[in-house]
Amino acid sequence: MAEQAEAEVSPTGWVARQAELYESSGGTKGTTQLGVPCLLLDYVGRRSGVLLRTVLMYGRDGEDYLIVASNGGSDRPPLWYLNLQANPEVRLRVGTERFAAVAATLPAEEKARVWPGLVELFPRYAQYQAGTARDIPVVRLTRR
């Protein structure tokens, strides 16, 4: 992934505002949402080939970052998740640090291990999972 490429920010209003604040402050502002830590995820659109950016809450598992493809409990996965399945090479900003990472969906047993901690971090995840027949994926982001 090109390090210098400028990412297109999500068209969702609050996401765009938070991503701009996060990036323009060099990772010193806009780093939480509802008290939960957030990162900037840059990924390549599977159809467009364009570098895209969104803001996501995250948990930790050792050195890795965990993101939840909840889409607010929708029966459909978020578009960013479909793009990561097509191309797992991503770029992250976590606070003031920017680095390359690779994304991988957790298998069921690993998700079961980390899910309680993610629900503790953001209790709505449990409501989201209860409200959909879709198994909400958890994605591990590992620094390159």
mmCIF file of N, CA and C in Angstrom:
data_model
loop_
_atom_site.group_PDB
_atom_site.id
_atom_site.type_symbol
_atom_site.label_atom_id
_atom_site.label_comp_id
_atom_site.label_asym_id
_atom_site.label_seq_id
_atom_site.Cartn_x
_atom_site.Cartn_y
_atom_site.Cartn_z
ATOM 1 N N MET A 1 0.861 -1.188 0.000
ATOM 2 C CA MET A 1 0.000 0.000 0.000
ATOM 3 C C MET A 1 0.894 1.234 0.000
ATOM 4 N N ALA A 2 0.589 2.141 -0.883
ATOM 5 C CA ALA A 2 1.393 3.356 -1.028
ATOM 6 C C ALA A 2 1.311 4.201 0.238
ATOM 7 N N GLU A 3 2.441 4.476 0.809
ATOM 8 C CA GLU A 3 2.489 5.230 2.064
ATOM 9 C C GLU A 3 2.042 6.676 1.883
ATOM 10 N N GLN A 4 2.317 7.254 0.706
ATOM 11 C CA GLN A 4 2.020 8.668 0.505
ATOM 12 C C GLN A 4 0.608 8.921 -0.038
ATOM 13 N N ALA A 5 -0.082 7.875 -0.460
ATOM 14 C CA ALA A 5 -1.403 8.056 -1.059
ATOM 15 C C ALA A 5 -2.355 8.722 -0.065
ATOM 16 N N GLU A 6 -3.152 9.642 -0.576
ATOM 17 C CA GLU A 6 -4.148 10.325 0.255
ATOM 18 C C GLU A 6 -5.433 9.503 0.223
ATOM 19 N N ALA A 7 -5.983 9.234 1.385
ATOM 20 C CA ALA A 7 -7.169 8.389 1.474
ATOM 21 C C ALA A 7 -8.443 9.223 1.367
ATOM 22 N N GLU A 8 -9.451 8.639 0.722
ATOM 23 C CA GLU A 8 -10.787 9.232 0.698
ATOM 24 C C GLU A 8 -11.485 8.834 1.986
ATOM 25 N N VAL A 9 -12.033 9.813 2.679
ATOM 26 C CA VAL A 9 -12.670 9.569 3.970
ATOM 27 C C VAL A 9 -14.122 9.157 3.757
ATOM 28 N N SER A 10 -14.612 8.317 4.650
ATOM 29 C CA SER A 10 -16.005 7.871 4.623
ATOM 30 C C SER A 10 -16.949 9.049 4.417
ATOM 31 N N PRO A 11 -17.997 8.856 3.609
ATOM 32 C CA PRO A 11 -18.961 9.939 3.394
ATOM 33 C C PRO A 11 -19.912 10.153 4.579
ATOM 34 N N THR A 12 -19.902 9.245 5.553
ATOM 35 C CA THR A 12 -20.753 9.402 6.733
ATOM 36 C C THR A 12 -20.269 10.609 7.534
ATOM 37 N N GLY A 13 -21.170 11.545 7.812
ATOM 38 C CA GLY A 13 -20.811 12.830 8.424
ATOM 39 C C GLY A 13 -19.925 12.761 9.645
ATOM 40 N N TRP A 14 -20.378 12.053 10.707
ATOM 41 C CA TRP A 14 -19.588 12.046 11.943
ATOM 42 C C TRP A 14 -18.257 11.337 11.735
ATOM 43 N N VAL A 15 -18.223 10.313 10.888
ATOM 44 C CA VAL A 15 -16.974 9.599 10.621
ATOM 45 C C VAL A 15 -15.993 10.528 9.916
ATOM 46 N N ALA A 16 -16.492 11.248 8.915
ATOM 47 C CA ALA A 16 -15.631 12.177 8.167
ATOM 48 C C ALA A 16 -15.058 13.253 9.089
ATOM 49 N N ARG A 17 -15.907 13.814 9.945
ATOM 50 C CA ARG A 17 -15.433 14.862 10.871
ATOM 51 C C ARG A 17 -14.396 14.310 11.838
ATOM 52 N N GLN A 18 -14.656 13.132 12.399
ATOM 53 C CA GLN A 18 -13.710 12.563 13.355
ATOM 54 C C GLN A 18 -12.409 12.164 12.665
ATOM 55 N N ALA A 19 -12.499 11.575 11.478
ATOM 56 C CA ALA A 19 -11.284 11.179 10.753
ATOM 57 C C ALA A 19 -10.425 12.396 10.431
ATOM 58 N N GLU A 20 -11.067 13.494 10.022
ATOM 59 C CA GLU A 20 -10.327 14.717 9.701
ATOM 60 C C GLU A 20 -9.650 15.281 10.942
ATOM 61 N N LEU A 21 -10.359 15.321 12.060
ATOM 62 C CA LEU A 21 -9.779 15.804 13.315
ATOM 63 C C LEU A 21 -8.611 14.922 13.750
ATOM 64 N N TYR A 22 -8.823 13.611 13.691
ATOM 65 C CA TYR A 22 -7.803 12.631 14.091
ATOM 66 C C TYR A 22 -6.538 12.838 13.252
ATOM 67 N N GLU A 23 -6.710 12.886 11.922
ATOM 68 C CA GLU A 23 -5.556 13.002 11.023
ATOM 69 C C GLU A 23 -4.905 14.375 11.117
ATOM 70 N N SER A 24 -5.710 15.448 11.091
ATOM 71 C CA SER A 24 -5.130 16.802 11.083
ATOM 72 C C SER A 24 -4.413 17.135 12.387
ATOM 73 N N SER A 25 -4.800 16.474 13.478
ATOM 74 C CA SER A 25 -4.133 16.709 14.765
ATOM 75 C C SER A 25 -2.911 15.811 14.939
ATOM 76 N N GLY A 26 -2.628 14.984 13.930
ATOM 77 C CA GLY A 26 -1.499 14.065 14.053
ATOM 78 C C GLY A 26 -1.772 12.956 15.051
ATOM 79 N N GLY A 27 -3.048 12.702 15.323
ATOM 80 C CA GLY A 27 -3.415 11.618 16.230
ATOM 81 C C GLY A 27 -3.493 12.029 17.690
ATOM 82 N N THR A 28 -3.631 13.320 17.954
ATOM 83 C CA THR A 28 -3.744 13.778 19.344
ATOM 84 C C THR A 28 -5.181 14.134 19.721
ATOM 85 N N LYS A 29 -6.085 14.247 18.735
ATOM 86 C CA LYS A 29 -7.495 14.564 18.993
ATOM 87 C C LYS A 29 -8.380 13.610 18.189
ATOM 88 N N GLY A 30 -9.612 13.406 18.679
ATOM 89 C CA GLY A 30 -10.552 12.548 17.961
ATOM 90 C C GLY A 30 -10.239 11.072 18.072
ATOM 91 N N THR A 31 -9.505 10.698 19.103
ATOM 92 C CA THR A 31 -9.022 9.324 19.235
ATOM 93 C C THR A 31 -9.957 8.410 20.017
ATOM 94 N N THR A 32 -11.121 8.925 20.443
ATOM 95 C CA THR A 32 -12.102 8.088 21.131
ATOM 96 C C THR A 32 -13.497 8.382 20.594
ATOM 97 N N GLN A 33 -14.390 7.431 20.784
ATOM 98 C CA GLN A 33 -15.804 7.575 20.437
ATOM 99 C C GLN A 33 -16.586 6.913 21.574
ATOM 100 N N LEU A 34 -17.423 7.677 22.254
ATOM 101 C CA LEU A 34 -18.194 7.154 23.385
ATOM 102 C C LEU A 34 -17.284 6.544 24.447
ATOM 103 N N GLY A 35 -16.107 7.141 24.609
ATOM 104 C CA GLY A 35 -15.161 6.680 25.619
ATOM 105 C C GLY A 35 -14.324 5.478 25.212
ATOM 106 N N VAL A 36 -14.484 5.007 23.973
ATOM 107 C CA VAL A 36 -13.764 3.827 23.489
ATOM 108 C C VAL A 36 -12.655 4.298 22.542
ATOM 109 N N PRO A 37 -11.443 3.721 22.645
ATOM 110 C CA PRO A 37 -10.365 4.138 21.748
ATOM 111 C C PRO A 37 -10.696 3.818 20.296
ATOM 112 N N CYS A 38 -10.244 4.707 19.400
ATOM 113 C CA CYS A 38 -10.489 4.554 17.966
ATOM 114 C C CYS A 38 -9.179 4.627 17.194
ATOM 115 N N LEU A 39 -9.194 4.008 16.032
ATOM 116 C CA LEU A 39 -8.070 4.083 15.102
ATOM 117 C C LEU A 39 -8.604 4.511 13.747
ATOM 118 N N LEU A 40 -7.686 4.955 12.903
ATOM 119 C CA LEU A 40 -8.017 5.221 11.510
ATOM 120 C C LEU A 40 -7.558 4.022 10.697
ATOM 121 N N LEU A 41 -8.457 3.494 9.882
ATOM 122 C CA LEU A 41 -8.168 2.361 9.025
ATOM 123 C C LEU A 41 -8.197 2.831 7.579
ATOM 124 N N ASP A 42 -7.060 2.705 6.897
ATOM 125 C CA ASP A 42 -6.967 2.993 5.467
ATOM 126 C C ASP A 42 -6.896 1.653 4.741
ATOM 127 N N TYR A 43 -7.744 1.481 3.735
ATOM 128 C CA TYR A 43 -7.841 0.217 3.016
ATOM 129 C C TYR A 43 -8.188 0.508 1.560
ATOM 130 N N VAL A 44 -7.984 -0.482 0.700
ATOM 131 C CA VAL A 44 -8.228 -0.307 -0.724
ATOM 132 C C VAL A 44 -9.624 -0.832 -1.070
ATOM 133 N N GLY A 45 -10.390 -0.013 -1.783
ATOM 134 C CA GLY A 45 -11.714 -0.423 -2.240
ATOM 135 C C GLY A 45 -11.613 -1.578 -3.225
ATOM 136 N N ARG A 46 -12.371 -2.625 -3.002
ATOM 137 C CA ARG A 46 -12.267 -3.836 -3.824
ATOM 138 C C ARG A 46 -12.727 -3.622 -5.258
ATOM 139 N N ARG A 47 -13.597 -2.671 -5.486
ATOM 140 C CA ARG A 47 -14.069 -2.389 -6.854
ATOM 141 C C ARG A 47 -13.367 -1.169 -7.447
ATOM 142 N N SER A 48 -13.190 -0.135 -6.622
ATOM 143 C CA SER A 48 -12.640 1.131 -7.123
ATOM 144 C C SER A 48 -11.124 1.152 -7.185
ATOM 145 N N GLY A 49 -10.466 0.371 -6.307
ATOM 146 C CA GLY A 49 -9.015 0.435 -6.199
ATOM 147 C C GLY A 49 -8.533 1.694 -5.495
ATOM 148 N N VAL A 50 -9.471 2.487 -4.972
ATOM 149 C CA VAL A 50 -9.159 3.752 -4.310
ATOM 150 C C VAL A 50 -8.840 3.489 -2.837
ATOM 151 N N LEU A 51 -7.892 4.248 -2.303
ATOM 152 C CA LEU A 51 -7.565 4.169 -0.884
ATOM 153 C C LEU A 51 -8.657 4.883 -0.088
ATOM 154 N N LEU A 52 -9.282 4.176 0.845
ATOM 155 C CA LEU A 52 -10.394 4.688 1.636
ATOM 156 C C LEU A 52 -10.015 4.725 3.108
ATOM 157 N N ARG A 53 -10.728 5.548 3.883
ATOM 158 C CA ARG A 53 -10.423 5.688 5.315
ATOM 159 C C ARG A 53 -11.713 5.702 6.117
ATOM 160 N N THR A 54 -11.672 5.027 7.257
ATOM 161 C CA THR A 54 -12.767 5.104 8.215
ATOM 162 C C THR A 54 -12.202 5.125 9.619
ATOM 163 N N VAL A 55 -13.068 5.466 10.578
ATOM 164 C CA VAL A 55 -12.729 5.484 11.998
ATOM 165 C C VAL A 55 -13.406 4.279 12.631
ATOM 166 N N LEU A 56 -12.662 3.497 13.403
ATOM 167 C CA LEU A 56 -13.233 2.322 14.061
ATOM 168 C C LEU A 56 -12.774 2.222 15.502
ATOM 169 N N MET A 57 -13.683 1.799 16.362
ATOM 170 C CA MET A 57 -13.318 1.474 17.741
ATOM 171 C C MET A 57 -12.444 0.227 17.701
ATOM 172 N N TYR A 58 -11.568 0.107 18.696
ATOM 173 C CA TYR A 58 -10.724 -1.088 18.727
ATOM 174 C C TYR A 58 -10.487 -1.565 20.144
ATOM 175 N N GLY A 59 -10.206 -2.855 20.238
ATOM 176 C CA GLY A 59 -9.714 -3.484 21.450
ATOM 177 C C GLY A 59 -8.316 -3.998 21.165
ATOM 178 N N ARG A 60 -7.708 -4.586 22.167
ATOM 179 C CA ARG A 60 -6.350 -5.118 21.998
ATOM 180 C C ARG A 60 -6.317 -6.593 22.368
ATOM 181 N N ASP A 61 -5.414 -7.293 21.718
ATOM 182 C CA ASP A 61 -5.091 -8.673 22.075
ATOM 183 C C ASP A 61 -3.591 -8.780 21.913
ATOM 184 N N GLY A 62 -2.882 -8.659 23.020
ATOM 185 C CA GLY A 62 -1.429 -8.587 22.954
ATOM 186 C C GLY A 62 -1.029 -7.339 22.204
ATOM 187 N N GLU A 63 -0.184 -7.498 21.183
ATOM 188 C CA GLU A 63 0.270 -6.362 20.377
ATOM 189 C C GLU A 63 -0.710 -6.019 19.255
ATOM 190 N N ASP A 64 -1.679 -6.883 19.022
ATOM 191 C CA ASP A 64 -2.596 -6.707 17.902
ATOM 192 C C ASP A 64 -3.802 -5.848 18.279
ATOM 193 N N TYR A 65 -4.439 -5.314 17.250
ATOM 194 C CA TYR A 65 -5.655 -4.504 17.390
ATOM 195 C C TYR A 65 -6.829 -5.339 16.900
ATOM 196 N N LEU A 66 -7.950 -5.228 17.591
ATOM 197 C CA LEU A 66 -9.158 -5.962 17.220
ATOM 198 C C LEU A 66 -10.253 -4.972 16.863
ATOM 199 N N ILE A 67 -10.872 -5.172 15.695
ATOM 200 C CA ILE A 67 -11.994 -4.347 15.274
ATOM 201 C C ILE A 67 -13.184 -5.269 15.017
ATOM 202 N N VAL A 68 -14.375 -4.734 15.235
ATOM 203 C CA VAL A 68 -15.600 -5.522 15.149
ATOM 204 C C VAL A 68 -16.410 -5.053 13.949
ATOM 205 N N ALA A 69 -16.749 -5.986 13.060
ATOM 206 C CA ALA A 69 -17.502 -5.669 11.842
ATOM 207 C C ALA A 69 -19.001 -5.711 12.139
ATOM 208 N N SER A 70 -19.432 -4.883 13.084
ATOM 209 C CA SER A 70 -20.819 -4.940 13.567
ATOM 210 C C SER A 70 -21.807 -4.242 12.643
ATOM 211 N N ASN A 71 -21.384 -3.160 12.008
ATOM 212 C CA ASN A 71 -22.274 -2.351 11.173
ATOM 213 C C ASN A 71 -23.539 -1.992 11.951
ATOM 214 N N GLY A 72 -23.360 -1.668 13.225
ATOM 215 C CA GLY A 72 -24.489 -1.255 14.068
ATOM 216 C C GLY A 72 -25.520 -2.342 14.250
ATOM 217 N N GLY A 73 -25.128 -3.607 14.080
ATOM 218 C CA GLY A 73 -26.059 -4.713 14.247
ATOM 219 C C GLY A 73 -26.856 -5.039 12.996
ATOM 220 N N SER A 74 -26.487 -4.459 11.866
ATOM 221 C CA SER A 74 -27.167 -4.725 10.599
ATOM 222 C C SER A 74 -26.995 -6.188 10.189
ATOM 223 N N ASP A 75 -27.915 -6.666 9.367
ATOM 224 C CA ASP A 75 -27.789 -8.013 8.819
ATOM 225 C C ASP A 75 -26.707 -8.089 7.744
ATOM 226 N N ARG A 76 -26.201 -6.933 7.314
ATOM 227 C CA ARG A 76 -25.137 -6.888 6.314
ATOM 228 C C ARG A 76 -23.835 -6.425 6.959
ATOM 229 N N PRO A 77 -22.714 -6.991 6.521
ATOM 230 C CA PRO A 77 -21.430 -6.526 7.065
ATOM 231 C C PRO A 77 -21.117 -5.121 6.560
ATOM 232 N N PRO A 78 -20.289 -4.389 7.276
ATOM 233 C CA PRO A 78 -19.875 -3.068 6.783
ATOM 234 C C PRO A 78 -19.032 -3.219 5.515
ATOM 235 N N LEU A 79 -19.085 -2.207 4.670
ATOM 236 C CA LEU A 79 -18.325 -2.258 3.409
ATOM 237 C C LEU A 79 -16.834 -2.404 3.657
ATOM 238 N N TRP A 80 -16.319 -1.751 4.712
ATOM 239 C CA TRP A 80 -14.884 -1.872 4.964
ATOM 240 C C TRP A 80 -14.486 -3.336 5.170
ATOM 241 N N TYR A 81 -15.364 -4.125 5.788
ATOM 242 C CA TYR A 81 -15.053 -5.537 6.032
ATOM 243 C C TYR A 81 -14.948 -6.307 4.709
ATOM 244 N N LEU A 82 -15.878 -6.055 3.794
ATOM 245 C CA LEU A 82 -15.826 -6.715 2.480
ATOM 246 C C LEU A 82 -14.535 -6.351 1.756
ATOM 247 N N ASN A 83 -14.113 -5.106 1.897
ATOM 248 C CA ASN A 83 -12.862 -4.669 1.262
ATOM 249 C C ASN A 83 -11.652 -5.348 1.890
ATOM 250 N N LEU A 84 -11.655 -5.547 3.213
ATOM 251 C CA LEU A 84 -10.525 -6.226 3.869
ATOM 252 C C LEU A 84 -10.456 -7.687 3.463
ATOM 253 N N GLN A 85 -11.602 -8.304 3.215
ATOM 254 C CA GLN A 85 -11.597 -9.692 2.757
ATOM 255 C C GLN A 85 -10.930 -9.792 1.386
ATOM 256 N N ALA A 86 -11.157 -8.785 0.540
ATOM 257 C CA ALA A 86 -10.567 -8.774 -0.800
ATOM 258 C C ALA A 86 -9.088 -8.408 -0.768
ATOM 259 N N ASN A 87 -8.698 -7.514 0.143
ATOM 260 C CA ASN A 87 -7.306 -7.071 0.237
ATOM 261 C C ASN A 87 -6.992 -6.761 1.701
ATOM 262 N N PRO A 88 -6.323 -7.680 2.400
ATOM 263 C CA PRO A 88 -6.071 -7.500 3.833
ATOM 264 C C PRO A 88 -4.931 -6.542 4.193
ATOM 265 N N GLU A 89 -4.251 -5.991 3.183
ATOM 266 C CA GLU A 89 -3.156 -5.054 3.462
ATOM 267 C C GLU A 89 -3.760 -3.691 3.787
ATOM 268 N N VAL A 90 -3.472 -3.172 4.975
ATOM 269 C CA VAL A 90 -4.057 -1.908 5.420
ATOM 270 C C VAL A 90 -2.987 -1.006 6.014
ATOM 271 N N ARG A 91 -3.400 0.224 6.296
ATOM 272 C CA ARG A 91 -2.553 1.202 6.980
ATOM 273 C C ARG A 91 -3.379 1.715 8.149
ATOM 274 N N LEU A 92 -2.754 1.828 9.310
ATOM 275 C CA LEU A 92 -3.448 2.294 10.504
ATOM 276 C C LEU A 92 -2.826 3.578 11.028
ATOM 277 N N ARG A 93 -3.657 4.383 11.681
ATOM 278 C CA ARG A 93 -3.168 5.430 12.570
ATOM 279 C C ARG A 93 -3.792 5.104 13.914
ATOM 280 N N VAL A 94 -2.917 4.867 14.886
ATOM 281 C CA VAL A 94 -3.346 4.638 16.257
ATOM 282 C C VAL A 94 -2.653 5.705 17.083
ATOM 283 N N GLY A 95 -3.427 6.695 17.516
ATOM 284 C CA GLY A 95 -2.823 7.838 18.183
ATOM 285 C C GLY A 95 -1.880 8.526 17.218
ATOM 286 N N THR A 96 -0.674 8.819 17.671
ATOM 287 C CA THR A 96 0.278 9.561 16.848
ATOM 288 C C THR A 96 1.073 8.666 15.903
ATOM 289 N N GLU A 97 0.854 7.370 15.967
ATOM 290 C CA GLU A 97 1.637 6.430 15.180
ATOM 291 C C GLU A 97 0.875 5.975 13.933
ATOM 292 N N ARG A 98 1.564 5.905 12.809
ATOM 293 C CA ARG A 98 0.989 5.378 11.566
ATOM 294 C C ARG A 98 1.871 4.213 11.124
ATOM 295 N N PHE A 99 1.222 3.106 10.713
ATOM 296 C CA PHE A 99 1.983 1.931 10.308
ATOM 297 C C PHE A 99 1.139 1.000 9.445
ATOM 298 N N ALA A 100 1.824 0.129 8.700
ATOM 299 C CA ALA A 100 1.171 -0.884 7.872
ATOM 300 C C ALA A 100 0.788 -2.064 8.749
ATOM 301 N N ALA A 101 -0.317 -2.715 8.352
ATOM 302 C CA ALA A 101 -0.788 -3.886 9.086
ATOM 303 C C ALA A 101 -1.478 -4.822 8.110
ATOM 304 N N VAL A 102 -1.750 -6.027 8.581
ATOM 305 C CA VAL A 102 -2.508 -6.996 7.801
ATOM 306 C C VAL A 102 -3.722 -7.418 8.630
ATOM 307 N N ALA A 103 -4.859 -7.562 7.939
ATOM 308 C CA ALA A 103 -6.127 -7.894 8.590
ATOM 309 C C ALA A 103 -6.461 -9.361 8.386
ATOM 310 N N ALA A 104 -7.004 -9.998 9.434
ATOM 311 C CA ALA A 104 -7.451 -11.389 9.330
ATOM 312 C C ALA A 104 -8.670 -11.572 10.227
ATOM 313 N N THR A 105 -9.719 -12.176 9.669
ATOM 314 C CA THR A 105 -10.921 -12.472 10.458
ATOM 315 C C THR A 105 -10.600 -13.605 11.423
ATOM 316 N N LEU A 106 -11.012 -13.442 12.670
ATOM 317 C CA LEU A 106 -10.741 -14.464 13.673
ATOM 318 C C LEU A 106 -11.623 -15.688 13.458
ATOM 319 N N PRO A 107 -11.048 -16.894 13.625
ATOM 320 C CA PRO A 107 -11.883 -18.098 13.618
ATOM 321 C C PRO A 107 -12.773 -18.107 14.869
ATOM 322 N N ALA A 108 -13.820 -18.928 14.841
ATOM 323 C CA ALA A 108 -14.848 -18.934 15.894
ATOM 324 C C ALA A 108 -14.271 -19.076 17.303
ATOM 325 N N GLU A 109 -13.330 -19.996 17.499
ATOM 326 C CA GLU A 109 -12.806 -20.230 18.855
ATOM 327 C C GLU A 109 -12.009 -19.031 19.360
ATOM 328 N N GLU A 110 -11.288 -18.367 18.458
ATOM 329 C CA GLU A 110 -10.525 -17.188 18.858
ATOM 330 C C GLU A 110 -11.468 -16.013 19.135
ATOM 331 N N LYS A 111 -12.515 -15.870 18.314
ATOM 332 C CA LYS A 111 -13.521 -14.834 18.565
ATOM 333 C C LYS A 111 -14.154 -15.056 19.934
ATOM 334 N N ALA A 112 -14.492 -16.303 20.246
ATOM 335 C CA ALA A 112 -15.121 -16.617 21.536
ATOM 336 C C ALA A 112 -14.226 -16.197 22.702
ATOM 337 N N ARG A 113 -12.920 -16.301 22.525
ATOM 338 C CA ARG A 113 -11.972 -15.923 23.580
ATOM 339 C C ARG A 113 -11.939 -14.407 23.794
ATOM 340 N N VAL A 114 -11.969 -13.627 22.705
ATOM 341 C CA VAL A 114 -11.804 -12.168 22.834
ATOM 342 C C VAL A 114 -13.127 -11.413 22.939
ATOM 343 N N TRP A 115 -14.232 -12.028 22.531
ATOM 344 C CA TRP A 115 -15.530 -11.342 22.487
ATOM 345 C C TRP A 115 -15.938 -10.729 23.828
ATOM 346 N N PRO A 116 -15.821 -11.454 24.952
ATOM 347 C CA PRO A 116 -16.233 -10.843 26.231
ATOM 348 C C PRO A 116 -15.498 -9.530 26.534
ATOM 349 N N GLY A 117 -14.225 -9.454 26.213
ATOM 350 C CA GLY A 117 -13.469 -8.222 26.441
ATOM 351 C C GLY A 117 -13.924 -7.088 25.532
ATOM 352 N N LEU A 118 -14.306 -7.424 24.303
ATOM 353 C CA LEU A 118 -14.807 -6.405 23.378
ATOM 354 C C LEU A 118 -16.172 -5.891 23.823
ATOM 355 N N VAL A 119 -17.014 -6.791 24.327
ATOM 356 C CA VAL A 119 -18.328 -6.388 24.843
ATOM 357 C C VAL A 119 -18.156 -5.523 26.101
ATOM 358 N N GLU A 120 -17.169 -5.841 26.909
ATOM 359 C CA GLU A 120 -16.895 -5.016 28.095
ATOM 360 C C GLU A 120 -16.466 -3.617 27.665
ATOM 361 N N LEU A 121 -15.664 -3.538 26.624
ATOM 362 C CA LEU A 121 -15.200 -2.267 26.081
ATOM 363 C C LEU A 121 -16.368 -1.453 25.516
ATOM 364 N N PHE A 122 -17.267 -2.115 24.779
ATOM 365 C CA PHE A 122 -18.406 -1.459 24.140
ATOM 366 C C PHE A 122 -19.616 -2.391 24.248
ATOM 367 N N PRO A 123 -20.405 -2.256 25.319
ATOM 368 C CA PRO A 123 -21.511 -3.182 25.586
ATOM 369 C C PRO A 123 -22.526 -3.327 24.449
ATOM 370 N N ARG A 124 -22.650 -2.324 23.593
ATOM 371 C CA ARG A 124 -23.613 -2.429 22.486
ATOM 372 C C ARG A 124 -23.303 -3.577 21.530
ATOM 373 N N TYR A 125 -22.049 -4.042 21.510
ATOM 374 C CA TYR A 125 -21.723 -5.171 20.633
ATOM 375 C C TYR A 125 -22.613 -6.374 20.945
ATOM 376 N N ALA A 126 -22.890 -6.620 22.213
ATOM 377 C CA ALA A 126 -23.753 -7.748 22.589
ATOM 378 C C ALA A 126 -25.160 -7.548 22.042
ATOM 379 N N GLN A 127 -25.675 -6.320 22.117
ATOM 380 C CA GLN A 127 -27.007 -6.016 21.573
ATOM 381 C C GLN A 127 -27.003 -6.184 20.054
ATOM 382 N N TYR A 128 -25.948 -5.719 19.420
ATOM 383 C CA TYR A 128 -25.847 -5.839 17.962
ATOM 384 C C TYR A 128 -25.892 -7.313 17.552
ATOM 385 N N GLN A 129 -25.116 -8.158 18.251
ATOM 386 C CA GLN A 129 -25.077 -9.581 17.898
ATOM 387 C C GLN A 129 -26.426 -10.232 18.164
ATOM 388 N N ALA A 130 -27.079 -9.852 19.262
ATOM 389 C CA ALA A 130 -28.388 -10.429 19.589
ATOM 390 C C ALA A 130 -29.452 -10.044 18.575
ATOM 391 N N GLY A 131 -29.263 -8.923 17.899
ATOM 392 C CA GLY A 131 -30.270 -8.415 16.985
ATOM 393 C C GLY A 131 -30.126 -8.869 15.541
ATOM 394 N N THR A 132 -29.134 -9.706 15.246
ATOM 395 C CA THR A 132 -28.946 -10.166 13.869
ATOM 396 C C THR A 132 -28.605 -11.658 13.855
ATOM 397 N N ALA A 133 -29.019 -12.331 12.793
ATOM 398 C CA ALA A 133 -28.659 -13.741 12.614
ATOM 399 C C ALA A 133 -27.223 -13.865 12.092
ATOM 400 N N ARG A 134 -26.670 -12.760 11.584
ATOM 401 C CA ARG A 134 -25.300 -12.755 11.047
ATOM 402 C C ARG A 134 -24.313 -12.889 12.199
ATOM 403 N N ASP A 135 -23.337 -13.766 12.043
ATOM 404 C CA ASP A 135 -22.266 -13.843 13.037
ATOM 405 C C ASP A 135 -21.346 -12.649 12.805
ATOM 406 N N ILE A 136 -21.309 -11.737 13.756
ATOM 407 C CA ILE A 136 -20.514 -10.521 13.584
ATOM 408 C C ILE A 136 -19.025 -10.855 13.693
ATOM 409 N N PRO A 137 -18.270 -10.595 12.630
ATOM 410 C CA PRO A 137 -16.848 -10.929 12.630
ATOM 411 C C PRO A 137 -16.011 -9.983 13.495
ATOM 412 N N VAL A 138 -14.940 -10.550 14.035
ATOM 413 C CA VAL A 138 -13.904 -9.762 14.694
ATOM 414 C C VAL A 138 -12.652 -9.913 13.837
ATOM 415 N N VAL A 139 -11.998 -8.784 13.575
ATOM 416 C CA VAL A 139 -10.825 -8.761 12.704
ATOM 417 C C VAL A 139 -9.592 -8.389 13.526
ATOM 418 N N ARG A 140 -8.542 -9.181 13.355
ATOM 419 C CA ARG A 140 -7.251 -8.914 13.992
ATOM 420 C C ARG A 140 -6.403 -8.099 13.019
ATOM 421 N N LEU A 141 -5.853 -7.000 13.504
ATOM 422 C CA LEU A 141 -4.931 -6.174 12.722
ATOM 423 C C LEU A 141 -3.536 -6.348 13.320
ATOM 424 N N THR A 142 -2.638 -6.916 12.543
ATOM 425 C CA THR A 142 -1.284 -7.200 13.007
ATOM 426 C C THR A 142 -0.303 -6.301 12.281
ATOM 427 N N ARG A 143 0.494 -5.600 13.058
ATOM 428 C CA ARG A 143 1.509 -4.701 12.499
ATOM 429 C C ARG A 143 2.453 -5.459 11.589
ATOM 430 N N ARG A 144 2.766 -4.837 10.456
ATOM 431 C CA ARG A 144 3.727 -5.419 9.512
ATOM 432 C C ARG A 144 5.127 -5.221 10.012
#
